[in-house]
Coordinates of C-alpha atoms and ligand atoms in Angstrom, one line a residue:
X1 CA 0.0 0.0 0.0
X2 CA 1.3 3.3 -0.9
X3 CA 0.7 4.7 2.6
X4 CA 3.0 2.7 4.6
X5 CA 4.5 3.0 8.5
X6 CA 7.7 4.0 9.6
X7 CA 10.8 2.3 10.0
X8 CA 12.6 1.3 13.2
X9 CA 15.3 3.8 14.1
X10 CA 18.3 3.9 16.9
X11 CA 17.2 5.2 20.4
X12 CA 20.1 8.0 19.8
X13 CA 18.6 9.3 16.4
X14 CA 17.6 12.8 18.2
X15 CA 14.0 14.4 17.0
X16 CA 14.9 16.8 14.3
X17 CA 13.5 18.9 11.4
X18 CA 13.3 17.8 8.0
X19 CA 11.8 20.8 4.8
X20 CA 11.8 20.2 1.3
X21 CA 9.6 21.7 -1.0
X22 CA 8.6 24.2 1.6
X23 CA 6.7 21.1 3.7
X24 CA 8.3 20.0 6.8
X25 CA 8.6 17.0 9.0
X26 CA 9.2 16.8 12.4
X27 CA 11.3 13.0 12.5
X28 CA 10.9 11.1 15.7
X29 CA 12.5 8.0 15.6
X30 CA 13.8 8.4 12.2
X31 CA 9.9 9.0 10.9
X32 CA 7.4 12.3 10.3
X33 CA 5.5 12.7 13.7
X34 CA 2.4 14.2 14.2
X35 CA 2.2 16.1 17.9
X36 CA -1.4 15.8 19.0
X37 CA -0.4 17.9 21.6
X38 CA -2.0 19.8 25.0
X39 CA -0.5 22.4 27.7
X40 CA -1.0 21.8 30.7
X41 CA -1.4 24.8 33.0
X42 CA 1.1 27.1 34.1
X43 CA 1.6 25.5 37.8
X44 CA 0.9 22.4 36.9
X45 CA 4.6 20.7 36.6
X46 CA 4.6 19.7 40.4
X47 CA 4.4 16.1 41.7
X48 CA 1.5 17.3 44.0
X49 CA -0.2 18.6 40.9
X50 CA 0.7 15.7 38.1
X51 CA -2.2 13.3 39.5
X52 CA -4.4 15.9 38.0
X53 CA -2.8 15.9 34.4
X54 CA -2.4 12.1 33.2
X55 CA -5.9 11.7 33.3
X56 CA -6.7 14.6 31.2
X57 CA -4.1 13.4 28.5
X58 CA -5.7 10.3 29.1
X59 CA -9.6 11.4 28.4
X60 CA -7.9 13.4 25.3
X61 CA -5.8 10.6 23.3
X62 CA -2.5 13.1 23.2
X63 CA 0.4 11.4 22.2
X64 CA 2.4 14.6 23.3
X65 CA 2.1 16.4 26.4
X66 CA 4.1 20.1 26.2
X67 CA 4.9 20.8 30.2
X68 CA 6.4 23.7 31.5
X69 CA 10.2 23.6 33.5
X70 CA 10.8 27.0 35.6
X71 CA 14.3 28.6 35.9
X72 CA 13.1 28.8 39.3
X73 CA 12.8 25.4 40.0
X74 CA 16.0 23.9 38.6
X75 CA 18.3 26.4 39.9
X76 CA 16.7 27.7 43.1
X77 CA 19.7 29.2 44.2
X78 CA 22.7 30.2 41.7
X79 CA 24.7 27.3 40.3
X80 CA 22.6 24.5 42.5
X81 CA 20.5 22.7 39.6
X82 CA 17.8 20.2 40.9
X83 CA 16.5 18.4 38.3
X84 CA 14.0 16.1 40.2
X85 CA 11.1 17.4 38.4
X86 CA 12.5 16.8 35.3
X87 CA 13.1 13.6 36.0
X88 CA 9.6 13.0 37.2
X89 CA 8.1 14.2 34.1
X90 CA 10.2 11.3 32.2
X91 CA 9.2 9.0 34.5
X92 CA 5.4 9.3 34.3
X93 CA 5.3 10.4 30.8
X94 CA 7.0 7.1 29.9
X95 CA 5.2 4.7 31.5
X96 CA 2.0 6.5 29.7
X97 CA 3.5 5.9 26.4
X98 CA 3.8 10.1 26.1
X99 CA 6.4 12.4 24.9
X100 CA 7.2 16.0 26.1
X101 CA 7.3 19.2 24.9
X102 CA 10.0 21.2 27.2
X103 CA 8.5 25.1 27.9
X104 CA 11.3 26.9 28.8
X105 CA 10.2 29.2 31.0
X106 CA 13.2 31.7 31.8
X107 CA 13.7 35.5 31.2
X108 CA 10.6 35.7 29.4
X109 CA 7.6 34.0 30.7
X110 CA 4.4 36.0 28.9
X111 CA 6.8 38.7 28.9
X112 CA 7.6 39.0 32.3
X113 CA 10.4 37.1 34.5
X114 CA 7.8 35.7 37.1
X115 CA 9.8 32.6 36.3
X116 CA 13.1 33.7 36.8
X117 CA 14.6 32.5 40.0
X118 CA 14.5 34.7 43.1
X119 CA 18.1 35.9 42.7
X120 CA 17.7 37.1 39.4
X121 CA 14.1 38.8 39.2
X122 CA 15.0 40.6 42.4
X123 CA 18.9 41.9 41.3
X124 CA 18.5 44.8 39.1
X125 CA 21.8 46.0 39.3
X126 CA 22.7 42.9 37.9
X127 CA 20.0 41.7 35.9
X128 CA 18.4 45.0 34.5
X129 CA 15.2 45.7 33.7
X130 CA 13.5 47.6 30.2
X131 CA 13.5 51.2 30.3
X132 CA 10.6 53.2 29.7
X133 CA 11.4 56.7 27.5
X134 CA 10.8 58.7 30.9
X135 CA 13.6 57.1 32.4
X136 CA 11.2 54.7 34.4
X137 CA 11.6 51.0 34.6
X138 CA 9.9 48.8 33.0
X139 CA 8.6 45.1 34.5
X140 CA 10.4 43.1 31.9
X141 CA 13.7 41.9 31.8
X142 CA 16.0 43.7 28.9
X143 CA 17.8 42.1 26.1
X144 CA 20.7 43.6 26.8
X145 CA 21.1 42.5 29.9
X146 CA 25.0 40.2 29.4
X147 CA 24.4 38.9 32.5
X148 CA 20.9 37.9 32.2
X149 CA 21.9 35.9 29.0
X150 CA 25.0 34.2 30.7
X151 CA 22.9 32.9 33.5
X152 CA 19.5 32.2 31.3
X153 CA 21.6 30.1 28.9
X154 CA 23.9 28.8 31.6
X155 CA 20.8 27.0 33.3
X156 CA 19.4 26.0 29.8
X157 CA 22.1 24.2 28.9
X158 CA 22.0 22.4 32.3
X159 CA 19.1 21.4 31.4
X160 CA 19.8 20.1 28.2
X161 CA 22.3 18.2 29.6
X162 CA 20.2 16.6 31.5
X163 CA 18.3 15.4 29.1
X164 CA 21.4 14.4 27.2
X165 CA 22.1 12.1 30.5
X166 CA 18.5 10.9 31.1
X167 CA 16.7 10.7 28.1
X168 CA 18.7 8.9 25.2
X169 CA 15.4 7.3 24.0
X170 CA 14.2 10.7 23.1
X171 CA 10.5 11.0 25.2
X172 CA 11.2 15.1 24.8
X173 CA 11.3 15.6 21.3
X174 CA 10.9 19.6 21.3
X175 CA 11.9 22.3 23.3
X176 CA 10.5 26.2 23.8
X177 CA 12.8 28.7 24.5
X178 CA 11.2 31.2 26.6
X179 CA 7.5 31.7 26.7
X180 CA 5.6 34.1 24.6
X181 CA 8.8 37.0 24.9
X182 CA 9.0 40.6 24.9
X183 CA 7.0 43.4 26.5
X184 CA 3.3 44.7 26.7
X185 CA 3.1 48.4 27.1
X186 CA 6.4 48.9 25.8
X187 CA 7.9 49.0 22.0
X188 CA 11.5 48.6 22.7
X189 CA 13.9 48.9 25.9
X190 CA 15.5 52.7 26.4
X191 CA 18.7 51.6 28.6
X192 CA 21.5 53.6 27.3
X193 CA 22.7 50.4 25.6
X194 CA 19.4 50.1 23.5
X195 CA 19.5 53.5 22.9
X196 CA 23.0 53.3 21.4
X197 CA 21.7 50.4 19.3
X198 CA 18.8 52.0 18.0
X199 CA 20.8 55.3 16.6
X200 CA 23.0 52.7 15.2
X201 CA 23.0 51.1 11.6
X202 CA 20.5 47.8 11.1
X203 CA 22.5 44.8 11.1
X204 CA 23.4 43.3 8.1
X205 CA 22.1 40.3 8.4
X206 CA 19.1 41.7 8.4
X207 CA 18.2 44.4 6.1
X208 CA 20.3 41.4 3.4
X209 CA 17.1 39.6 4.3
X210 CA 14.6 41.9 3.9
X211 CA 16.1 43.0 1.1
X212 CA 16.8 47.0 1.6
X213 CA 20.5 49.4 1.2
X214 CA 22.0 50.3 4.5
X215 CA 20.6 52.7 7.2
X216 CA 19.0 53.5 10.4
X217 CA 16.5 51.4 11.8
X218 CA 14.2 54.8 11.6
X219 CA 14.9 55.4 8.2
X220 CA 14.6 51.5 6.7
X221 CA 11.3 50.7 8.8
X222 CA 9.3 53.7 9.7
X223 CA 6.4 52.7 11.8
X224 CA 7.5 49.6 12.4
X225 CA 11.4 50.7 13.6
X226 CA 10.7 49.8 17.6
X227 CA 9.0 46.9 16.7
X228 CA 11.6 45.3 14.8
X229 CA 14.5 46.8 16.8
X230 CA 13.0 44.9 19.8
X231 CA 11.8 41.7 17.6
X232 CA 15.7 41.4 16.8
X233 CA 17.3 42.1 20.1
X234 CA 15.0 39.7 22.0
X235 CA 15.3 36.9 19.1
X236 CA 19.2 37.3 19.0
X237 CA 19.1 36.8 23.0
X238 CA 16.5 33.8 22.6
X239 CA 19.2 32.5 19.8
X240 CA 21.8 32.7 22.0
X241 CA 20.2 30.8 24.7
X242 CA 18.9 27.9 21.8
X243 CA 22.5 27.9 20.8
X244 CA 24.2 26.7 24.6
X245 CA 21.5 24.6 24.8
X246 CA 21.6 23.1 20.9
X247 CA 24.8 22.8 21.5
X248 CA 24.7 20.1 24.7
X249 CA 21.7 18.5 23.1
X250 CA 20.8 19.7 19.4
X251 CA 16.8 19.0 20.1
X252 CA 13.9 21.3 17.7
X253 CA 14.0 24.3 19.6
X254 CA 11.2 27.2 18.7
X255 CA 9.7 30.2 20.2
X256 CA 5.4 30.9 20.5
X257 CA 3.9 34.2 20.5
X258 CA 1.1 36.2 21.9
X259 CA -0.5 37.5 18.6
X260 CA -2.1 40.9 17.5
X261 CA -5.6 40.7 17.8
X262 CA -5.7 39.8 14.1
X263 CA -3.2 38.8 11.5
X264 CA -5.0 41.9 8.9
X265 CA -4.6 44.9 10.8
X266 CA -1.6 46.7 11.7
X267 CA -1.2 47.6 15.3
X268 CA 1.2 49.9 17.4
X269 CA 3.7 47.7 19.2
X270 CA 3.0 48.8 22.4
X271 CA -0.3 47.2 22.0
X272 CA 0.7 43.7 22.0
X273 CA 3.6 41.7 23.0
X274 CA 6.7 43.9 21.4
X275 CA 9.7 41.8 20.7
X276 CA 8.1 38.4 20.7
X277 CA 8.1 35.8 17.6
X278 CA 4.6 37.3 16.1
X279 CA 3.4 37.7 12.6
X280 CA 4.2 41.1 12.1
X281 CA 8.1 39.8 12.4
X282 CA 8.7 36.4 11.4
X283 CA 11.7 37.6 9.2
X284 CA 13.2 39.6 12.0
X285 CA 13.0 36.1 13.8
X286 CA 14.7 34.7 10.8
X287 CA 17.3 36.5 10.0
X288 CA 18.2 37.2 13.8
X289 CA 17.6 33.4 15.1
X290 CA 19.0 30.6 13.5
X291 CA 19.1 27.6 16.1
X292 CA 15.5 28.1 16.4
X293 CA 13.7 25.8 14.3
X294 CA 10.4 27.1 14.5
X295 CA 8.6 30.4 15.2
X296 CA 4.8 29.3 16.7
X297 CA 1.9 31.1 17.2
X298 CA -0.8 30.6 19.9
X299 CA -4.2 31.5 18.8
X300 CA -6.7 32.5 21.2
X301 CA -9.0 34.1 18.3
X302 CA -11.9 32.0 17.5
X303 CA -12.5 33.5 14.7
X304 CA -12.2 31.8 11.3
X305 CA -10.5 34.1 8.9
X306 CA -8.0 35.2 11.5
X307 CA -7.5 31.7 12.9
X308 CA -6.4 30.8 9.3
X309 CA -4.6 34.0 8.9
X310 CA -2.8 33.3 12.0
X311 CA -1.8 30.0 10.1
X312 CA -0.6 31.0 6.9
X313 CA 1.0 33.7 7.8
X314 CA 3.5 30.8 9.8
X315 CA 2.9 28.2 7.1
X316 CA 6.0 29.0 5.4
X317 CA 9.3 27.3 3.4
X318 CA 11.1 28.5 5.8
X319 CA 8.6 27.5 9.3
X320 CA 7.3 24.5 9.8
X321 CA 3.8 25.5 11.0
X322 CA 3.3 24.4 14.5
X323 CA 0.1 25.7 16.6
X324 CA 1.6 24.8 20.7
X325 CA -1.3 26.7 22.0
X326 CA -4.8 27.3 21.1
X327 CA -8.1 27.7 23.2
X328 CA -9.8 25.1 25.0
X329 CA -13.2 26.0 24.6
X330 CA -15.4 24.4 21.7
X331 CA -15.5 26.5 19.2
X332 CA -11.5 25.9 18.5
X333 CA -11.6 22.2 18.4
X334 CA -12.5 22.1 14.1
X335 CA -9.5 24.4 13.2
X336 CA -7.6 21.1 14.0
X337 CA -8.3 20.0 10.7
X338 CA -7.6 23.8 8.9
X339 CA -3.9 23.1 10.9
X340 CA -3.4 19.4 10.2
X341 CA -4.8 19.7 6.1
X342 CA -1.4 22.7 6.4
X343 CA 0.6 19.6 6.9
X344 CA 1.3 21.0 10.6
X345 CA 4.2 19.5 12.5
X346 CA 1.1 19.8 15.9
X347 CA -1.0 21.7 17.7
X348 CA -1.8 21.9 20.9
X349 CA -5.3 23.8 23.2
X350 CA -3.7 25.0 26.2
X351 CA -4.8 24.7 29.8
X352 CA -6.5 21.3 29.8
X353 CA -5.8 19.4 33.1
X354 CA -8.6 19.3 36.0
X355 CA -6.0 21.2 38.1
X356 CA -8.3 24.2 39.3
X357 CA -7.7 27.9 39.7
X358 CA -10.8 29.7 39.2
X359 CA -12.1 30.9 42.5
X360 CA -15.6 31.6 40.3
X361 CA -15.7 27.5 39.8
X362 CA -15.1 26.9 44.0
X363 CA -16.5 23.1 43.6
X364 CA -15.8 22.0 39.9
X365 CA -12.4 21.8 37.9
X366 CA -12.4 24.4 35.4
X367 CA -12.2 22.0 32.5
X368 CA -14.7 19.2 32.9
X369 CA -14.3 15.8 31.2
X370 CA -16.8 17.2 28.9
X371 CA -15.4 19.9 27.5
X372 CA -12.5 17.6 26.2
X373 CA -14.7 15.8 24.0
X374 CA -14.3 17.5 20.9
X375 CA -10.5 17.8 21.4
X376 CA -10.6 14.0 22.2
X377 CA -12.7 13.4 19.3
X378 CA -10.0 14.6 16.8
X379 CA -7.1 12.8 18.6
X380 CA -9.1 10.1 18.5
X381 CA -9.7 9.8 14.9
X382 CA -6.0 11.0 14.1
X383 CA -3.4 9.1 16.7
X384 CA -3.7 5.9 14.9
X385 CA -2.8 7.5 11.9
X386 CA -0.6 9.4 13.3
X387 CA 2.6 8.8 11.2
X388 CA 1.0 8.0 8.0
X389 CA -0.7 11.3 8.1
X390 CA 2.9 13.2 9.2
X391 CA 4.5 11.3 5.8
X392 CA 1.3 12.0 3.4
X393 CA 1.5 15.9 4.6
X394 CA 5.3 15.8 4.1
X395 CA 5.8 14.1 0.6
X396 CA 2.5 14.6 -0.7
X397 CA -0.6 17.0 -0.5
X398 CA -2.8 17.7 2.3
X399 CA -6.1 19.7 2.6
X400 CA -8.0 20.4 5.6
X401 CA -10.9 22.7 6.2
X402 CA -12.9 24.3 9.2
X403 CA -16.9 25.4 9.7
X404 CA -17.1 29.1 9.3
X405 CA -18.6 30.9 12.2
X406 CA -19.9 33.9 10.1
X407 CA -23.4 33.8 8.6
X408 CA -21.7 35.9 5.9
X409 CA -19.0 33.1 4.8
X410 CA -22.6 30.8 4.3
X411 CA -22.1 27.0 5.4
X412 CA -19.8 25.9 2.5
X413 CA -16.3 25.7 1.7
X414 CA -14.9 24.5 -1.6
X415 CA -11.3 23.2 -1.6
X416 CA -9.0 23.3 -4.6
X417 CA -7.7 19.8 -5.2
X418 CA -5.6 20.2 -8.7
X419 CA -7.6 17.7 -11.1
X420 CA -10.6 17.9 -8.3
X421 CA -12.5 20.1 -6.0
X422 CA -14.3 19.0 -2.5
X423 CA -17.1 21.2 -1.7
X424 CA -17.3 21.2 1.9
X425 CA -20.9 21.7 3.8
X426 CA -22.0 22.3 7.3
X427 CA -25.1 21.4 8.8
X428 CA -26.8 19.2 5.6
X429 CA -29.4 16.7 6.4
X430 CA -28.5 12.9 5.3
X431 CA -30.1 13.2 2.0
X432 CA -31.0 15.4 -0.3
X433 CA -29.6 19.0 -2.0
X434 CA -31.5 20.9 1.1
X435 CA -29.0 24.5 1.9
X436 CA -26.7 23.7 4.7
X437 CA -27.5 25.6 7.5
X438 CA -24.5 25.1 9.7
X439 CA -24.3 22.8 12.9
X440 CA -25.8 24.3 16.4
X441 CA -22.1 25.7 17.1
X442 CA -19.0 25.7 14.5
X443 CA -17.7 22.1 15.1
X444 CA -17.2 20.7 11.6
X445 CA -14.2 20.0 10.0
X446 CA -12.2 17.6 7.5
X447 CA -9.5 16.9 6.3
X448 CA -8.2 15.2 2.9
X449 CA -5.1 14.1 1.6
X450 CA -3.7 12.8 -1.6
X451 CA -2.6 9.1 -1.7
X452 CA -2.9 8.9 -6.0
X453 CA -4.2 11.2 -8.9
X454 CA -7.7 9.5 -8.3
X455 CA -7.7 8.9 -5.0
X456 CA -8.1 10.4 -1.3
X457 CA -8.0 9.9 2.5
X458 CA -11.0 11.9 3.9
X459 CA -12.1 12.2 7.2
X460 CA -14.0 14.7 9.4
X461 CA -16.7 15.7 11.9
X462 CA -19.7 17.3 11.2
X463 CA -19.9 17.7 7.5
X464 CA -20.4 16.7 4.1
X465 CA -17.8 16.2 1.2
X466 CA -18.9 16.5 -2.4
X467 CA -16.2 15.7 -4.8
X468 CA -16.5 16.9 -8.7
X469 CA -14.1 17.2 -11.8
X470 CA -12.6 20.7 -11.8
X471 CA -13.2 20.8 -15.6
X472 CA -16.6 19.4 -15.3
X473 CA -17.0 20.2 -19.4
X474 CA -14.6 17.8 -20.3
X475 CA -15.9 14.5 -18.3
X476 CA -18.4 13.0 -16.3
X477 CA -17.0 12.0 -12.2
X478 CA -17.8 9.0 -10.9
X479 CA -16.8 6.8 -7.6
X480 CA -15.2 3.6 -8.3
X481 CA -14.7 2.9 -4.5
X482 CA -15.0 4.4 -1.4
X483 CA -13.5 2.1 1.8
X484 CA -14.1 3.2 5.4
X485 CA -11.4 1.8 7.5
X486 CA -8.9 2.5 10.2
X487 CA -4.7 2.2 10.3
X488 CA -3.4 -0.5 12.2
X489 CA 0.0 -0.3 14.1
X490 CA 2.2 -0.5 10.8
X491 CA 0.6 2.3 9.6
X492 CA -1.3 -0.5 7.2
X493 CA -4.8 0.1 5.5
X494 CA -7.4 -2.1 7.1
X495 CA -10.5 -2.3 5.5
X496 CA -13.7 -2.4 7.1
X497 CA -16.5 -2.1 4.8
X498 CA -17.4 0.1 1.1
X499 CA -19.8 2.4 1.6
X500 CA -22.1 2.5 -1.6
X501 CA -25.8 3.8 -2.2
X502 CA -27.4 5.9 0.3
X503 CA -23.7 6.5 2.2
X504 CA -22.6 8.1 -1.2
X505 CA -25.4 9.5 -3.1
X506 CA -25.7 12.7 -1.3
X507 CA -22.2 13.1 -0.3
X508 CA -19.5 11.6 2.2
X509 CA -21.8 12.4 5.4
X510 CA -19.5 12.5 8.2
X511 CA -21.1 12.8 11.9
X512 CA -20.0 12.3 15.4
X513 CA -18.1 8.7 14.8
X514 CA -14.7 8.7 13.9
X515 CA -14.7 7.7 10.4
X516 CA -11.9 7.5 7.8
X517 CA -12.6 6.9 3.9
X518 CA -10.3 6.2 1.2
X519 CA -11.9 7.6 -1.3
X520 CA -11.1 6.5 -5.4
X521 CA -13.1 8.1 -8.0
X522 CA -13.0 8.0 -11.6
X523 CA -14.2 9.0 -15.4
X524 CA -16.3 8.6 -18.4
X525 CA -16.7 10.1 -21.0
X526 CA -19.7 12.8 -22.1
X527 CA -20.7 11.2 -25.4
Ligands
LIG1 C1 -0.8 32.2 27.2 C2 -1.7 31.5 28.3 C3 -0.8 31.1 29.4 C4 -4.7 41.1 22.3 C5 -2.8 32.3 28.8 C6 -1.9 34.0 26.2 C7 0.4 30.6 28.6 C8 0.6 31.8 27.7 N1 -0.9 33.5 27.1 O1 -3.7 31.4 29.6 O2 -0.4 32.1 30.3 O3 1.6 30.3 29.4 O4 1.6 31.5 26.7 C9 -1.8 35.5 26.0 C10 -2.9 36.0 25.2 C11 -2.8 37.5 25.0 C12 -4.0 38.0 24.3 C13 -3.8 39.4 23.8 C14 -5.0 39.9 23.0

């Protein structure tokens, strides 16, 4: 069968980054790996508190778990690592058949250095602070802070080494450096040393990369000057840190970012996070931070057109799109399939453990088993094809497609195949041509990729897949087969039964049930 497993692969073949042909792989054991990821909660990487996570991953069907590791809590006092936790973390992820997602959570932890350990948030003189324009400082921890960086990568590539010593058989496979960096509030640090830099030329490296002749960072970028003055300092910084550690342990390393509000609409810098890996300055990131692998956004707008926004803007030759956080409520379970049909390395909805913190929800967790279920519901479908769908989106074509939200954007979506098209509907009854009129909330999704000229994988929730010619002049469409079945371990086809008649006459009707289809269709003539 064309769509075959992966091979077996040394213990000491570290996870690492494949791209050709602008699509990437993420190899894990020597094979394309598909993270169907969640984040636990910010306080949550504690033996006291870890009870409260497996069974969440559990309920979910994850086959990666991304945790959180604190400065603070390997290297509670200077030079004194204590690695326990870490250690834990293999432990119980390993004897749940999980892997890990290292967070980093270091100078920059949503910005701020909350994270940091005691005797570095608390020692200005040493470890300084932004600088407001007025002189003022700032809460955030500057870039050009030398000692800052020493000590952030000095711990960093402790903990790398540590995983070098206690995990050979690979159970992290990624790492994030920092978490969401930069500053709210603030479009670039004033210290005297930023201040010098900014009235300074632009580095070469970068303006070669976005293409412009020599000059001030004022003169080459206008508006946008703070913005990417900060974007570079804080991604050369990052860099540096990725770099000590890549260099103990060369894992995929990658930074996330708190976004804009939307990826169409410029905004001033000191309205969102400043300095961090967002959309606005994915070259910056680029050209200023190679030993990051990856530059990740987490999408907290439930919103179609910006959630796909959000995702091509990273989608690129030279990212491998990678979603590590996204909301937990409903509505953001479907763009699964818009991030998986991008050949996405993983994504991940943040915050789903039944640790509690609300003090509104006194007597409940604030994530029920029930509010899993749609997330569950894709893993479900997806982790035993896993590895075959990580190899179809990386050698072939993928397509993947969400329910629009707006009444404006109607219940439909058509999706450009090459030779075919899909036309995708929400909300149609079992039979018949009836409009769609979209399910009670936006919860479909599919998503299709190639396996031959003629022929498809298709799966989905919660819609309908119409397939047609795209030059319907030229020759009638017909289905030759379509198989529902499911992947064994191998990654092998099993077949379960042909759906025919009534299951194909009005459209590949996908419900609730996990369902996958290969789909082979063929021609004849007009006359
Ligand atoms: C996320 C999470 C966690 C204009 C929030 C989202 C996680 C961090 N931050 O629960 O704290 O560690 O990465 C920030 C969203 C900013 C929205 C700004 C809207």
């Amino acid at each position: 069968v064309a769509v075959c497993g992966h091979g077996a692969a040394a213990a000491d073949d570290v996870p690492h980054i494949v791209s050709r042909e602008g699509r990437h792989a993420l190899m894990v054991d020597g094979a394309p790996f598909l993270m169907l990821g969640a984040q636990v909660n910010n306080s949550s990487a504690w033996p006291e508190a870890l009870p409260r996570v497996w069974p969440a991953m559990e309920a979910l069907n994850v086959n990666t778990v991304e945790v959180p590791v604190g400065w603070e809590q390997i290297e509670p006092e200077e030079g004194r690592f204590d690695f326990s936790i870490v250690d834990t973390l293999l432990e119980q992820a390993r004897a749940r058949n999980l892997r890990l997602v290292l967070l980093w959570f270091a100078t920059w932890k949503n910005t701020n250095p909350q994270y940091a350990p005691r005797w570095v948030k608390l020692d200005n003189a040493r470890f300084p602070r932004m600088v407001r324009p007025d002189g003022t400082l700032h809460y955030a921890l500057s870039p050009f802070g030398t000692e800052t960086l020493k000590a952030d990568s000095r711990a960093f590539a402790a903990l790398m080494r540590h995983l070098r010593e206690a995990d050979a058989q690979n159970t992290v496979i990624m790492v994030q450096v920092q978490n969401e960096p930069g500053s709210y509030g603030l479009a670039r640090d004033h210290s005297p040393a930023a201040e010098a830099a900014f009235a300074g030329p632009v580095p070469e490296a970068l303006r070669q990369r976005m293409n412009r002749p020599a000059g001030s960072w004022a003169t080459l970028f206008g508006r946008d000057a703070e913005l990417y003055f900060h974007a570079w300092h804080v991604a050369r910084y990052i860099d540096a840190v990725a770099a000590a550690g890549k260099a103990v342990k060369p894992l995929p390393m990658y930074a996330n970012a708190a976004l804009p509000g939307d990826p169409f609409t410029w905004q001033d810098a000191k309205t969102y996070a400043s300095g961090g890996p967002a959309n606005t300055v994915i070259g910056v990131y680029k050209a200023a931070a190679p030993h990051l692998d990856v530059v990740a956004p987490d999408i907290y707008n439930p919103a179609r057109k910006a959630y796909v926004g959000f995702l091509e803007a990273y989608d690129r030759p030279d990212n491998p799109l990678f979603v590590p956080e996204t909301g937990h409520a409903r509505e953001y379970a479907r763009f699964f399939f818009e991030a998986v049909g991008r050949g996405a390395i993983g994504w991940s909805p943040f915050g789903v453990d039944f640790t509690r913190y609300l003090p509104a929800l006194p007597a409940t967790p604030k994530l029920a088993g029930d509010a899993l279920v749609p997330f569950a519901a894709n893993y479900r479908l997806f982790r035993p094809m896993a590895r075959v769908w990580a190899r179809l989106a990386f050698e072939g074509e993928t397509w993947g497609v969400a329910e629009p939200e707006d009444p404006a954007e109607g219940h439909r979506r058509v999706l450009d195949l090459g030779r075919h098209r899909a036309t995708v509907s929400f909300g149609s009854s079992d039979f018949g041509e009836a409009p769609p009129k979209g399910n009670s909330y936006p919860s479909g999704g599919v998503a299709i990729a190639r396996l031959a000229p003629d022929e498809y994988l298709v799966t989905g929730y919660f819609a309908r897949v119409e397939f047609a010619l795209a030059d319907a002049e030229a020759q009638n469409l017909i289905i030759d087969r379509v198989e529902e079945g499911t992947f064994d371990a191998d990654g092998r086809w099993r077949f379960a039964r042909v759906w025919n008649g009534d299951q194909v006459d009005w459209g590949l009707n996908f419900t609730g049930a996990p369902q996958v289809l290969r789909v082979k269709l063929a021609t004849y003539p007009k006359r």
